[in-house]
Coordinates of C-alpha atoms and ligand atoms in Angstrom, one line a residue:
M587 CA 0.0 0.0 0.0
F588 CA 2.7 2.4 1.1
L589 CA 4.9 1.6 -1.9
S590 CA 2.0 1.9 -4.5
N591 CA 1.1 5.3 -3.0
A592 CA 4.7 6.5 -3.2
L593 CA 5.0 5.3 -6.8
R594 CA 1.7 7.0 -7.8
R595 CA 3.0 10.2 -6.2
I596 CA 6.3 10.0 -8.0
Y597 CA 4.5 9.2 -11.3
F598 CA 2.1 12.1 -11.1
G599 CA 4.8 14.5 -9.8
L600 CA 7.0 13.6 -12.8
Q601 CA 4.1 14.0 -15.2
D602 CA 3.3 17.5 -13.8
F603 CA 6.9 18.5 -14.1
L604 CA 7.2 17.3 -17.7
V605 CA 3.9 18.9 -18.8
G606 CA 5.1 22.2 -17.1
Q607 CA 8.5 22.0 -19.0
V608 CA 6.9 21.3 -22.3
R609 CA 4.4 24.1 -21.8
T610 CA 7.2 26.6 -20.9
I611 CA 9.1 25.6 -24.0
L612 CA 6.0 26.1 -26.2
V613 CA 5.2 29.5 -24.7
L614 CA 8.8 30.7 -25.1
G615 CA 8.9 29.5 -28.7
F616 CA 5.6 31.3 -29.4
D617 CA 6.9 34.4 -27.7
A618 CA 10.1 34.3 -29.9
L619 CA 7.8 34.3 -32.9
L620 CA 5.8 37.2 -31.7
Q621 CA 9.0 39.1 -30.9
T622 CA 10.3 38.4 -34.4
G623 CA 7.0 39.7 -35.8
N624 CA 7.5 42.9 -33.7
L625 CA 11.0 43.4 -35.2
L626 CA 9.7 42.9 -38.8
T627 CA 6.7 45.2 -38.6
F628 CA 6.1 48.9 -38.0
N629 CA 4.8 50.0 -34.6
R630 CA 1.2 51.0 -34.2
R631 CA 0.7 54.7 -34.7
F632 CA 0.6 57.1 -31.8
G633 CA -3.0 57.5 -30.6
Y634 CA -3.9 54.2 -32.1
V635 CA -2.2 51.7 -29.8
I636 CA -5.5 50.5 -28.4
A637 CA -7.7 48.8 -30.9
E638 CA -10.9 50.2 -32.3
G639 CA -13.9 49.5 -30.0
K640 CA -11.7 48.7 -26.9
P641 CA -11.7 50.7 -23.7
G642 CA -9.1 53.5 -23.8
R643 CA -9.1 53.9 -27.6
G644 CA -7.8 57.3 -28.4
G645 CA -7.1 57.9 -24.6
L646 CA -10.8 57.7 -23.7
W647 CA -11.0 55.5 -20.6
P648 CA -14.3 54.3 -19.0
P649 CA -15.2 56.4 -15.9
F650 CA -13.0 56.0 -12.9
E651 CA -14.6 55.1 -9.5
A652 CA -12.4 54.8 -6.4
P653 CA -12.9 51.4 -4.7
T654 CA -15.1 51.1 -1.6
K655 CA -14.0 49.2 1.5
A656 CA -16.2 46.3 0.3
D657 CA -14.3 45.9 -3.1
S658 CA -11.6 43.4 -3.6
R659 CA -8.2 44.9 -4.6
S660 CA -4.7 43.5 -5.2
P661 CA -1.1 44.8 -4.7
C662 CA -0.9 45.4 -8.4
P663 CA -1.7 49.0 -9.5
A664 CA -2.3 47.8 -13.1
L665 CA -5.0 45.3 -12.2
N666 CA -6.6 47.6 -9.6
A667 CA -6.8 50.4 -12.2
M668 CA -8.6 48.1 -14.6
A669 CA -11.2 47.4 -11.9
N670 CA -11.4 51.1 -10.9
H671 CA -12.3 51.9 -14.6
G672 CA -14.8 49.0 -14.9
I673 CA -12.6 47.1 -17.5
L674 CA -12.7 44.3 -14.8
P675 CA -15.6 43.9 -12.5
R676 CA -15.6 47.0 -10.3
D677 CA -15.9 44.9 -7.1
G678 CA -12.7 43.0 -8.2
R679 CA -14.4 39.6 -7.7
G680 CA -15.1 36.5 -9.8
I681 CA -12.6 37.4 -12.6
P682 CA -12.2 34.5 -15.1
I683 CA -8.5 33.8 -15.3
A684 CA -8.5 32.9 -18.9
G685 CA -10.6 36.0 -19.7
L686 CA -8.1 38.4 -18.1
G687 CA -5.4 37.7 -20.7
P688 CA -7.2 39.3 -23.6
A689 CA -8.2 42.3 -21.4
L690 CA -4.5 42.8 -20.4
C691 CA -3.4 42.7 -24.0
D692 CA -6.1 45.2 -25.0
T693 CA -5.4 47.6 -22.1
Y694 CA -1.6 47.6 -21.7
N695 CA -0.5 46.1 -25.1
F696 CA 0.9 43.0 -23.3
S697 CA 1.7 40.1 -25.7
S698 CA -0.6 37.1 -25.5
S699 CA 2.4 34.9 -24.6
F700 CA 3.4 37.1 -21.7
A701 CA -0.2 37.3 -20.4
Y702 CA -0.6 33.5 -20.7
F703 CA 2.7 32.9 -18.9
T704 CA 2.0 35.2 -16.0
L705 CA -1.7 34.1 -15.6
N706 CA -0.8 30.5 -15.8
Y707 CA 1.8 31.0 -13.0
M708 CA -0.8 32.9 -11.0
A709 CA -3.3 30.1 -11.5
E710 CA -0.8 27.5 -10.3
M711 CA 0.1 29.6 -7.3
L712 CA -3.5 29.9 -6.3
Q713 CA -4.1 26.2 -7.0
K714 CA -6.8 27.1 -9.6
S715 CA -7.5 26.0 -13.1
Y716 CA -6.4 28.5 -15.7
A717 CA -9.1 27.5 -18.1
Y718 CA -12.2 27.2 -15.8
D719 CA -11.6 29.1 -12.6
T720 CA -12.2 32.7 -11.5
F721 CA -10.2 34.7 -8.9
D722 CA -10.7 37.8 -6.8
L723 CA -8.0 40.6 -6.9
S724 CA -7.4 40.1 -3.2
D725 CA -6.3 36.5 -3.8
L726 CA -3.0 38.1 -5.0
L727 CA -2.3 39.4 -1.5
V728 CA -0.8 36.1 -0.5
H729 CA 2.7 37.0 0.8
N730 CA 5.6 35.6 -1.2
G731 CA 3.2 34.2 -3.8
I732 CA 3.8 37.0 -6.3
E733 CA 3.5 39.8 -3.7
H734 CA 6.9 40.3 -2.0
D735 CA 8.9 42.6 0.2
A736 CA 10.9 45.6 -0.9
S737 CA 8.3 46.8 -3.4
L738 CA 8.3 50.3 -4.7
T739 CA 4.7 51.2 -4.1
R740 CA 3.9 49.3 -0.9
Y741 CA 5.9 48.9 2.4
D742 CA 6.6 45.4 3.5
V743 CA 3.6 43.4 4.7
S744 CA 5.0 43.3 8.3
R745 CA 4.7 47.1 8.3
Q746 CA 1.7 47.5 6.0
P747 CA -0.6 44.5 6.4
D748 CA -3.0 45.8 3.8
Q749 CA -1.0 45.5 0.6
A750 CA -4.0 46.4 -1.6
V751 CA -3.5 50.1 -1.1
P752 CA -0.5 52.1 -2.3
A753 CA 1.8 53.7 0.3
Q754 CA 1.4 57.3 -0.8
D755 CA 4.6 58.6 0.8
L756 CA 6.6 55.8 -0.7
V757 CA 5.3 56.5 -4.1
D758 CA 6.1 60.2 -3.5
Q759 CA 9.7 59.2 -2.7
L760 CA 9.9 57.1 -5.8
L761 CA 8.6 59.9 -8.0
A762 CA 10.8 62.5 -6.3
S763 CA 13.8 60.3 -7.2
A764 CA 13.3 61.0 -11.0
T765 CA 16.2 62.7 -12.6
G766 CA 15.2 62.6 -16.3
R767 CA 13.4 65.2 -18.5
D768 CA 11.6 64.7 -21.8
K769 CA 11.8 67.1 -24.7
Q770 CA 8.9 69.1 -23.2
G771 CA 10.7 69.4 -19.8
N772 CA 8.5 66.9 -18.0
A773 CA 10.1 65.0 -15.1
M774 CA 10.8 61.4 -16.1
L775 CA 11.9 58.3 -14.2
T776 CA 15.0 56.7 -15.8
F777 CA 16.3 53.1 -15.5
A778 CA 19.1 54.5 -13.4
D779 CA 16.6 56.0 -11.0
L780 CA 14.7 52.7 -10.8
T781 CA 18.0 50.8 -10.1
R782 CA 19.0 53.2 -7.4
F783 CA 15.5 53.3 -5.8
S784 CA 15.2 49.5 -5.9
T785 CA 18.6 49.2 -4.2
E786 CA 17.5 51.6 -1.5
R787 CA 14.3 49.7 -0.9
R788 CA 16.0 46.4 -0.6
D789 CA 18.7 47.8 1.7
H790 CA 16.0 49.5 3.8
S791 CA 13.9 46.4 4.2
R792 CA 17.0 44.3 5.0
A793 CA 18.0 46.8 7.7
T794 CA 14.6 47.4 9.3
N795 CA 12.4 44.4 8.7
G796 CA 13.2 41.4 10.8
Q797 CA 10.9 39.3 8.6
Y798 CA 12.4 40.4 5.3
T799 CA 12.6 37.8 2.6
L800 CA 13.3 38.2 -1.1
S801 CA 14.0 35.1 -3.2
T802 CA 15.7 35.3 -6.6
F803 CA 12.4 34.6 -8.2
H804 CA 10.7 37.5 -6.4
K805 CA 13.6 39.8 -7.3
L806 CA 13.1 39.0 -10.9
F807 CA 9.3 39.4 -10.7
G808 CA 9.8 42.6 -8.8
S809 CA 12.1 44.0 -11.4
S810 CA 9.7 43.0 -14.2
N811 CA 7.0 45.0 -12.5
T812 CA 9.4 47.9 -11.9
T813 CA 10.4 48.1 -15.6
T814 CA 6.8 48.5 -16.7
L815 CA 6.9 51.9 -15.1
I816 CA 9.0 52.9 -18.1
T817 CA 8.3 50.4 -20.8
I818 CA 4.5 50.3 -20.6
Y819 CA 3.7 53.4 -18.6
G820 CA 6.3 55.7 -20.2
G821 CA 8.1 56.9 -17.1
R822 CA 6.4 60.4 -17.0
V823 CA 6.1 61.5 -13.4
D824 CA 2.8 63.3 -13.9
D825 CA 1.2 60.2 -15.3
L826 CA 2.8 57.9 -12.7
A827 CA 1.5 60.0 -9.9
V828 CA -2.1 59.3 -11.1
I829 CA -1.5 55.7 -11.9
L830 CA 0.3 54.7 -8.7
K831 CA -1.4 57.0 -6.1
E832 CA -5.0 56.8 -7.4
E833 CA -4.7 53.6 -9.4
R834 CA -6.4 55.5 -12.2
I835 CA -5.4 55.7 -15.9
P836 CA -4.9 59.3 -16.9
D837 CA -7.2 60.8 -19.6
G838 CA -5.4 60.7 -22.9
W839 CA -2.9 58.0 -21.8
E840 CA -2.1 55.0 -24.0
P841 CA 0.5 52.2 -23.6
R842 CA 4.0 53.3 -24.6
I843 CA 4.7 49.9 -26.0
R844 CA 3.5 50.3 -29.6
S845 CA 4.7 47.1 -31.2
R846 CA 2.2 45.0 -33.2
N847 CA 2.3 41.9 -31.0
G848 CA 2.7 43.8 -27.7
L849 CA 5.3 43.5 -25.0
T850 CA 6.8 40.0 -25.2
I851 CA 8.7 38.0 -22.5
M852 CA 11.8 38.4 -24.6
G853 CA 11.3 42.2 -25.0
M854 CA 10.7 42.5 -21.3
N855 CA 13.8 40.6 -20.4
A856 CA 15.9 43.0 -22.3
T857 CA 15.1 45.6 -19.6
V858 CA 14.5 43.4 -16.6
L859 CA 17.9 41.7 -16.5
P860 CA 20.0 44.9 -16.8
L861 CA 17.9 46.5 -14.0
E862 CA 18.2 43.4 -11.8
F863 CA 21.9 43.1 -12.3
G864 CA 22.4 46.8 -11.7
I865 CA 20.9 46.5 -8.2
K866 CA 23.9 46.4 -5.8
E867 CA 22.1 45.6 -2.6
R868 CA 23.9 44.7 0.6
R869 CA 24.5 41.0 1.1
G870 CA 25.6 38.6 3.9
P871 CA 24.6 38.5 7.5
R872 CA 22.5 41.4 8.7
T873 CA 21.8 43.5 11.7
V874 CA 18.1 44.5 12.0
R875 CA 17.3 47.9 13.6
L876 CA 13.9 47.4 15.1
T877 CA 12.2 50.9 15.1
Ligands
HEM1309 C1 -1.0 38.7 -15.2 C2 -1.2 39.8 -14.8 C3 -0.6 40.4 -13.5 C4 -0.5 39.9 -12.3 C5 -0.9 38.5 -11.8 C6 0.2 40.9 -11.5 C7 0.5 40.7 -10.1 C8 1.1 41.7 -9.4 C9 1.4 41.5 -8.0 C10 1.0 40.3 -7.1 C11 2.1 42.6 -7.6 C12 2.7 42.9 -6.2 C13 4.2 42.7 -6.2 C14 4.9 43.4 -5.1 O1 4.8 42.9 -3.9 O2 5.6 44.4 -5.3 C15 2.2 43.5 -8.7 C16 2.8 44.7 -8.7 C17 2.9 45.5 -9.8 N1 2.5 45.3 -11.0 FE1 1.3 43.7 -11.6 N2 0.5 42.0 -12.2 C18 0.0 41.7 -13.5 C19 0.1 42.6 -14.6 C20 0.7 43.8 -14.6 C21 0.8 44.7 -15.7 C22 0.2 44.4 -17.1 C23 1.5 45.8 -15.3 C24 1.8 47.0 -16.1 C25 1.0 47.6 -16.9 C26 1.8 45.6 -13.9 C27 2.5 46.5 -13.2 C28 2.8 46.3 -11.8 C29 3.5 47.3 -11.0 C30 4.0 48.7 -11.5 C31 3.6 46.8 -9.7 C32 4.1 47.6 -8.5 C33 5.5 47.0 -8.1 C34 6.0 47.6 -6.8 O3 5.3 48.1 -6.0 O4 7.2 47.4 -6.6 N3 1.3 44.4 -13.5 N4 1.6 42.9 -9.8

Protein backbone atom coordinates (compact mmCIF):
# COMPACT_ATOMS: atom_id res chain seq x y z
CA MET A 1 0.00 0.00 0.00
CA PHE A 2 2.71 2.42 1.11
CA LEU A 3 4.87 1.56 -1.91
CA SER A 4 2.03 1.90 -4.45
CA ASN A 5 1.08 5.28 -2.95
CA ALA A 6 4.67 6.46 -3.16
CA LEU A 7 5.00 5.26 -6.78
CA ARG A 8 1.75 6.99 -7.77
CA ARG A 9 2.97 10.23 -6.24
CA ILE A 10 6.31 10.01 -8.02
CA TYR A 11 4.53 9.22 -11.32
CA PHE A 12 2.08 12.15 -11.08
CA GLY A 13 4.79 14.49 -9.80
CA LEU A 14 6.99 13.61 -12.77
CA GLN A 15 4.07 13.98 -15.18
CA ASP A 16 3.26 17.47 -13.80
CA PHE A 17 6.91 18.47 -14.07
CA LEU A 18 7.21 17.29 -17.68
CA VAL A 19 3.93 18.93 -18.75
CA GLY A 20 5.14 22.18 -17.12
CA GLN A 21 8.49 22.02 -18.96
CA VAL A 22 6.89 21.33 -22.34
CA ARG A 23 4.38 24.15 -21.80
CA THR A 24 7.17 26.60 -20.93
CA ILE A 25 9.13 25.63 -24.05
CA LEU A 26 6.04 26.08 -26.24
CA VAL A 27 5.18 29.47 -24.71
CA LEU A 28 8.76 30.72 -25.06
CA GLY A 29 8.86 29.49 -28.68
CA PHE A 30 5.60 31.30 -29.44
CA ASP A 31 6.94 34.38 -27.66
CA ALA A 32 10.05 34.33 -29.86
CA LEU A 33 7.79 34.26 -32.95
CA LEU A 34 5.82 37.24 -31.67
CA GLN A 35 9.04 39.13 -30.92
CA THR A 36 10.33 38.41 -34.43
CA GLY A 37 7.02 39.73 -35.77
CA ASN A 38 7.52 42.89 -33.71
CA LEU A 39 10.97 43.41 -35.21
CA LEU A 40 9.73 42.93 -38.76
CA THR A 41 6.66 45.18 -38.61
CA PHE A 42 6.05 48.88 -38.03
CA ASN A 43 4.84 50.00 -34.62
CA ARG A 44 1.22 51.00 -34.17
CA ARG A 45 0.67 54.72 -34.73
CA PHE A 46 0.62 57.13 -31.78
CA GLY A 47 -3.00 57.51 -30.62
CA TYR A 48 -3.94 54.15 -32.14
CA VAL A 49 -2.18 51.71 -29.82
CA ILE A 50 -5.49 50.53 -28.38
CA ALA A 51 -7.69 48.80 -30.91
CA GLU A 52 -10.95 50.19 -32.28
CA GLY A 53 -13.87 49.49 -29.96
CA LYS A 54 -11.69 48.67 -26.91
CA PRO A 55 -11.71 50.70 -23.66
CA GLY A 56 -9.09 53.45 -23.78
CA ARG A 57 -9.11 53.86 -27.58
CA GLY A 58 -7.77 57.34 -28.36
CA GLY A 59 -7.08 57.90 -24.64
CA LEU A 60 -10.80 57.71 -23.72
CA TRP A 61 -11.00 55.49 -20.64
CA PRO A 62 -14.27 54.32 -19.03
CA PRO A 63 -15.23 56.39 -15.95
CA PHE A 64 -13.01 56.00 -12.87
CA GLU A 65 -14.61 55.13 -9.53
CA ALA A 66 -12.42 54.82 -6.43
CA PRO A 67 -12.86 51.42 -4.73
CA THR A 68 -15.06 51.12 -1.64
CA LYS A 69 -14.02 49.20 1.47
CA ALA A 70 -16.17 46.26 0.28
CA ASP A 71 -14.31 45.92 -3.06
CA SER A 72 -11.56 43.38 -3.59
CA ARG A 73 -8.20 44.86 -4.58
CA SER A 74 -4.67 43.52 -5.18
CA PRO A 75 -1.10 44.75 -4.65
CA CYS A 76 -0.92 45.41 -8.43
CA PRO A 77 -1.68 48.97 -9.55
CA ALA A 78 -2.33 47.83 -13.13
CA LEU A 79 -5.02 45.29 -12.23
CA ASN A 80 -6.59 47.61 -9.63
CA ALA A 81 -6.81 50.41 -12.20
CA MET A 82 -8.63 48.07 -14.60
CA ALA A 83 -11.23 47.39 -11.89
CA ASN A 84 -11.42 51.09 -10.94
CA HIS A 85 -12.32 51.88 -14.58
CA GLY A 86 -14.78 49.00 -14.92
CA ILE A 87 -12.62 47.12 -17.46
CA LEU A 88 -12.65 44.33 -14.85
CA PRO A 89 -15.61 43.91 -12.48
CA ARG A 90 -15.59 47.01 -10.26
CA ASP A 91 -15.86 44.90 -7.11
CA GLY A 92 -12.71 43.01 -8.20
CA ARG A 93 -14.35 39.61 -7.73
CA GLY A 94 -15.07 36.55 -9.84
CA ILE A 95 -12.63 37.42 -12.64
CA PRO A 96 -12.25 34.51 -15.12
CA ILE A 97 -8.50 33.80 -15.25
CA ALA A 98 -8.54 32.90 -18.95
CA GLY A 99 -10.58 36.04 -19.73
CA LEU A 100 -8.07 38.39 -18.08
CA GLY A 101 -5.35 37.69 -20.68
CA PRO A 102 -7.15 39.32 -23.64
CA ALA A 103 -8.17 42.27 -21.41
CA LEU A 104 -4.52 42.80 -20.39
CA CYS A 105 -3.39 42.69 -24.02
CA ASP A 106 -6.08 45.22 -25.04
CA THR A 107 -5.42 47.60 -22.12
CA TYR A 108 -1.62 47.56 -21.75
CA ASN A 109 -0.49 46.09 -25.06
CA PHE A 110 0.87 43.02 -23.31
CA SER A 111 1.68 40.14 -25.69
CA SER A 112 -0.59 37.10 -25.50
CA SER A 113 2.44 34.91 -24.65
CA PHE A 114 3.36 37.10 -21.67
CA ALA A 115 -0.22 37.32 -20.42
CA TYR A 116 -0.63 33.53 -20.66
CA PHE A 117 2.72 32.88 -18.94
CA THR A 118 1.96 35.19 -15.99
CA LEU A 119 -1.67 34.12 -15.56
CA ASN A 120 -0.77 30.46 -15.78
CA TYR A 121 1.82 30.99 -13.04
CA MET A 122 -0.79 32.86 -11.00
CA ALA A 123 -3.34 30.06 -11.46
CA GLU A 124 -0.81 27.48 -10.26
CA MET A 125 0.13 29.63 -7.30
CA LEU A 126 -3.54 29.94 -6.32
CA GLN A 127 -4.12 26.21 -6.98
CA LYS A 128 -6.77 27.09 -9.57
CA SER A 129 -7.52 26.01 -13.11
CA TYR A 130 -6.36 28.54 -15.72
CA ALA A 131 -9.15 27.49 -18.08
CA TYR A 132 -12.16 27.15 -15.77
CA ASP A 133 -11.64 29.14 -12.56
CA THR A 134 -12.15 32.72 -11.48
CA PHE A 135 -10.23 34.70 -8.88
CA ASP A 136 -10.66 37.83 -6.76
CA LEU A 137 -8.05 40.56 -6.91
CA SER A 138 -7.40 40.15 -3.18
CA ASP A 139 -6.29 36.54 -3.82
CA LEU A 140 -3.03 38.11 -5.03
CA LEU A 141 -2.31 39.41 -1.52
CA VAL A 142 -0.79 36.06 -0.54
CA HIS A 143 2.67 36.98 0.76
CA ASN A 144 5.56 35.56 -1.25
CA GLY A 145 3.16 34.17 -3.82
CA ILE A 146 3.79 36.97 -6.27
CA GLU A 147 3.51 39.79 -3.69
CA HIS A 148 6.87 40.29 -2.00
CA ASP A 149 8.93 42.56 0.24
CA ALA A 150 10.91 45.63 -0.87
CA SER A 151 8.30 46.80 -3.38
CA LEU A 152 8.34 50.33 -4.74
CA THR A 153 4.68 51.18 -4.07
CA ARG A 154 3.93 49.28 -0.87
CA TYR A 155 5.87 48.94 2.40
CA ASP A 156 6.60 45.37 3.46
CA VAL A 157 3.65 43.36 4.71
CA SER A 158 5.02 43.27 8.27
CA ARG A 159 4.74 47.08 8.35
CA GLN A 160 1.72 47.53 6.04
CA PRO A 161 -0.61 44.53 6.42
CA ASP A 162 -3.03 45.84 3.77
CA GLN A 163 -1.01 45.50 0.57
CA ALA A 164 -4.03 46.39 -1.57
CA VAL A 165 -3.53 50.12 -1.08
CA PRO A 166 -0.53 52.10 -2.30
CA ALA A 167 1.76 53.69 0.31
CA GLN A 168 1.35 57.32 -0.75
CA ASP A 169 4.58 58.61 0.83
CA LEU A 170 6.61 55.76 -0.67
CA VAL A 171 5.25 56.53 -4.14
CA ASP A 172 6.09 60.22 -3.52
CA GLN A 173 9.67 59.22 -2.69
CA LEU A 174 9.86 57.09 -5.83
CA LEU A 175 8.62 59.91 -8.04
CA ALA A 176 10.84 62.48 -6.30
CA SER A 177 13.84 60.31 -7.23
CA ALA A 178 13.26 61.00 -10.97
CA THR A 179 16.24 62.69 -12.61
CA GLY A 180 15.17 62.56 -16.27
CA ARG A 181 13.44 65.17 -18.47
CA ASP A 182 11.61 64.66 -21.75
CA LYS A 183 11.76 67.13 -24.68
CA GLN A 184 8.89 69.15 -23.18
CA GLY A 185 10.72 69.38 -19.84
CA ASN A 186 8.47 66.88 -18.00
CA ALA A 187 10.12 65.00 -15.13
CA MET A 188 10.83 61.37 -16.12
CA LEU A 189 11.93 58.28 -14.22
CA THR A 190 14.98 56.69 -15.84
CA PHE A 191 16.26 53.12 -15.54
CA ALA A 192 19.15 54.46 -13.43
CA ASP A 193 16.59 56.02 -11.04
CA LEU A 194 14.72 52.72 -10.76
CA THR A 195 17.95 50.82 -10.13
CA ARG A 196 18.96 53.24 -7.38
CA PHE A 197 15.52 53.29 -5.76
CA SER A 198 15.19 49.48 -5.89
CA THR A 199 18.61 49.16 -4.22
CA GLU A 200 17.53 51.58 -1.48
CA ARG A 201 14.27 49.71 -0.94
CA ARG A 202 16.02 46.36 -0.56
CA ASP A 203 18.69 47.79 1.75
CA HIS A 204 16.05 49.52 3.85
CA SER A 205 13.91 46.38 4.18
CA ARG A 206 16.96 44.33 5.00
CA ALA A 207 18.00 46.75 7.73
CA THR A 208 14.59 47.40 9.31
CA ASN A 209 12.35 44.38 8.68
CA GLY A 210 13.18 41.36 10.82
CA GLN A 211 10.88 39.26 8.61
CA TYR A 212 12.42 40.43 5.32
CA THR A 213 12.61 37.80 2.59
CA LEU A 214 13.27 38.20 -1.12
CA SER A 215 14.04 35.13 -3.22
CA THR A 216 15.74 35.34 -6.62
CA PHE A 217 12.37 34.61 -8.23
CA HIS A 218 10.73 37.51 -6.38
CA LYS A 219 13.62 39.80 -7.25
CA LEU A 220 13.09 39.05 -10.94
CA PHE A 221 9.32 39.35 -10.70
CA GLY A 222 9.76 42.63 -8.79
CA SER A 223 12.15 43.99 -11.40
CA SER A 224 9.68 42.98 -14.15
CA ASN A 225 6.97 45.04 -12.46
CA THR A 226 9.42 47.90 -11.94
CA THR A 227 10.45 48.11 -15.60
CA THR A 228 6.78 48.47 -16.68
CA LEU A 229 6.91 51.94 -15.10
CA ILE A 230 9.03 52.93 -18.10
CA THR A 231 8.27 50.39 -20.82
CA ILE A 232 4.46 50.32 -20.58
CA TYR A 233 3.69 53.44 -18.56
CA GLY A 234 6.30 55.67 -20.19
CA GLY A 235 8.09 56.93 -17.07
CA ARG A 236 6.45 60.38 -16.98
CA VAL A 237 6.14 61.47 -13.36
CA ASP A 238 2.79 63.31 -13.91
CA ASP A 239 1.21 60.15 -15.34
CA LEU A 240 2.76 57.86 -12.74
CA ALA A 241 1.47 60.01 -9.87
CA VAL A 242 -2.10 59.35 -11.08
CA ILE A 243 -1.47 55.69 -11.95
CA LEU A 244 0.35 54.74 -8.75
CA LYS A 245 -1.35 56.96 -6.14
CA GLU A 246 -4.96 56.83 -7.36
CA GLU A 247 -4.69 53.62 -9.42
CA ARG A 248 -6.39 55.53 -12.19
CA ILE A 249 -5.45 55.67 -15.87
CA PRO A 250 -4.94 59.33 -16.87
CA ASP A 251 -7.16 60.81 -19.60
CA GLY A 252 -5.37 60.65 -22.93
CA TRP A 253 -2.86 58.00 -21.78
CA GLU A 254 -2.09 55.02 -23.96
CA PRO A 255 0.53 52.24 -23.57
CA ARG A 256 4.04 53.34 -24.59
CA ILE A 257 4.74 49.88 -26.02
CA ARG A 258 3.49 50.30 -29.59
CA SER A 259 4.74 47.07 -31.19
CA ARG A 260 2.16 45.04 -33.16
CA ASN A 261 2.30 41.95 -30.96
CA GLY A 262 2.70 43.81 -27.68
CA LEU A 263 5.34 43.48 -24.95
CA THR A 264 6.81 39.97 -25.18
CA ILE A 265 8.68 38.04 -22.48
CA MET A 266 11.80 38.43 -24.62
CA GLY A 267 11.25 42.17 -25.01
CA MET A 268 10.66 42.52 -21.28
CA ASN A 269 13.81 40.59 -20.36
CA ALA A 270 15.90 43.04 -22.33
CA THR A 271 15.08 45.60 -19.62
CA VAL A 272 14.54 43.40 -16.56
CA LEU A 273 17.93 41.68 -16.53
CA PRO A 274 20.01 44.90 -16.81
CA LEU A 275 17.87 46.45 -14.04
CA GLU A 276 18.18 43.43 -11.75
CA PHE A 277 21.93 43.05 -12.32
CA GLY A 278 22.37 46.80 -11.71
CA ILE A 279 20.91 46.55 -8.20
CA LYS A 280 23.86 46.44 -5.81
CA GLU A 281 22.12 45.58 -2.58
CA ARG A 282 23.89 44.69 0.64
CA ARG A 283 24.45 40.96 1.12
CA GLY A 284 25.61 38.63 3.87
CA PRO A 285 24.55 38.50 7.54
CA ARG A 286 22.49 41.44 8.66
CA THR A 287 21.77 43.49 11.73
CA VAL A 288 18.15 44.52 12.02
CA ARG A 289 17.30 47.89 13.60
CA LEU A 290 13.87 47.43 15.09
CA THR A 291 12.20 50.86 15.07
C1 LIG B 1 -1.03 38.69 -15.24
C2 LIG B 1 -1.19 39.83 -14.76
C3 LIG B 1 -0.57 40.40 -13.53
C4 LIG B 1 -0.46 39.87 -12.29
C5 LIG B 1 -0.93 38.50 -11.80
C6 LIG B 1 0.20 40.87 -11.46
C7 LIG B 1 0.47 40.72 -10.12
C8 LIG B 1 1.13 41.66 -9.35
C9 LIG B 1 1.42 41.51 -7.95
C10 LIG B 1 1.03 40.33 -7.07
C11 LIG B 1 2.09 42.62 -7.56
C12 LIG B 1 2.69 42.93 -6.19
C13 LIG B 1 4.18 42.70 -6.24
C14 LIG B 1 4.88 43.36 -5.08
O1 LIG B 1 4.76 42.87 -3.95
O2 LIG B 1 5.59 44.36 -5.30
C15 LIG B 1 2.20 43.49 -8.70
C16 LIG B 1 2.79 44.72 -8.67
C17 LIG B 1 2.91 45.54 -9.76
N1 LIG B 1 2.47 45.28 -11.04
FE1 LIG B 1 1.34 43.69 -11.61
N2 LIG B 1 0.46 41.97 -12.23
C18 LIG B 1 0.01 41.73 -13.50
C19 LIG B 1 0.07 42.57 -14.57
C20 LIG B 1 0.69 43.79 -14.59
C21 LIG B 1 0.78 44.68 -15.72
C22 LIG B 1 0.18 44.40 -17.09
C23 LIG B 1 1.49 45.77 -15.33
C24 LIG B 1 1.85 47.00 -16.10
C25 LIG B 1 1.03 47.59 -16.91
C26 LIG B 1 1.83 45.58 -13.93
C27 LIG B 1 2.54 46.48 -13.18
C28 LIG B 1 2.81 46.34 -11.83
C29 LIG B 1 3.49 47.35 -11.04
C30 LIG B 1 4.04 48.68 -11.53
C31 LIG B 1 3.56 46.84 -9.73
C32 LIG B 1 4.11 47.56 -8.49
C33 LIG B 1 5.48 47.01 -8.13
C34 LIG B 1 6.01 47.59 -6.82
O3 LIG B 1 5.28 48.14 -6.00
O4 LIG B 1 7.23 47.43 -6.64
N3 LIG B 1 1.33 44.39 -13.51
N4 LIG B 1 1.62 42.88 -9.79
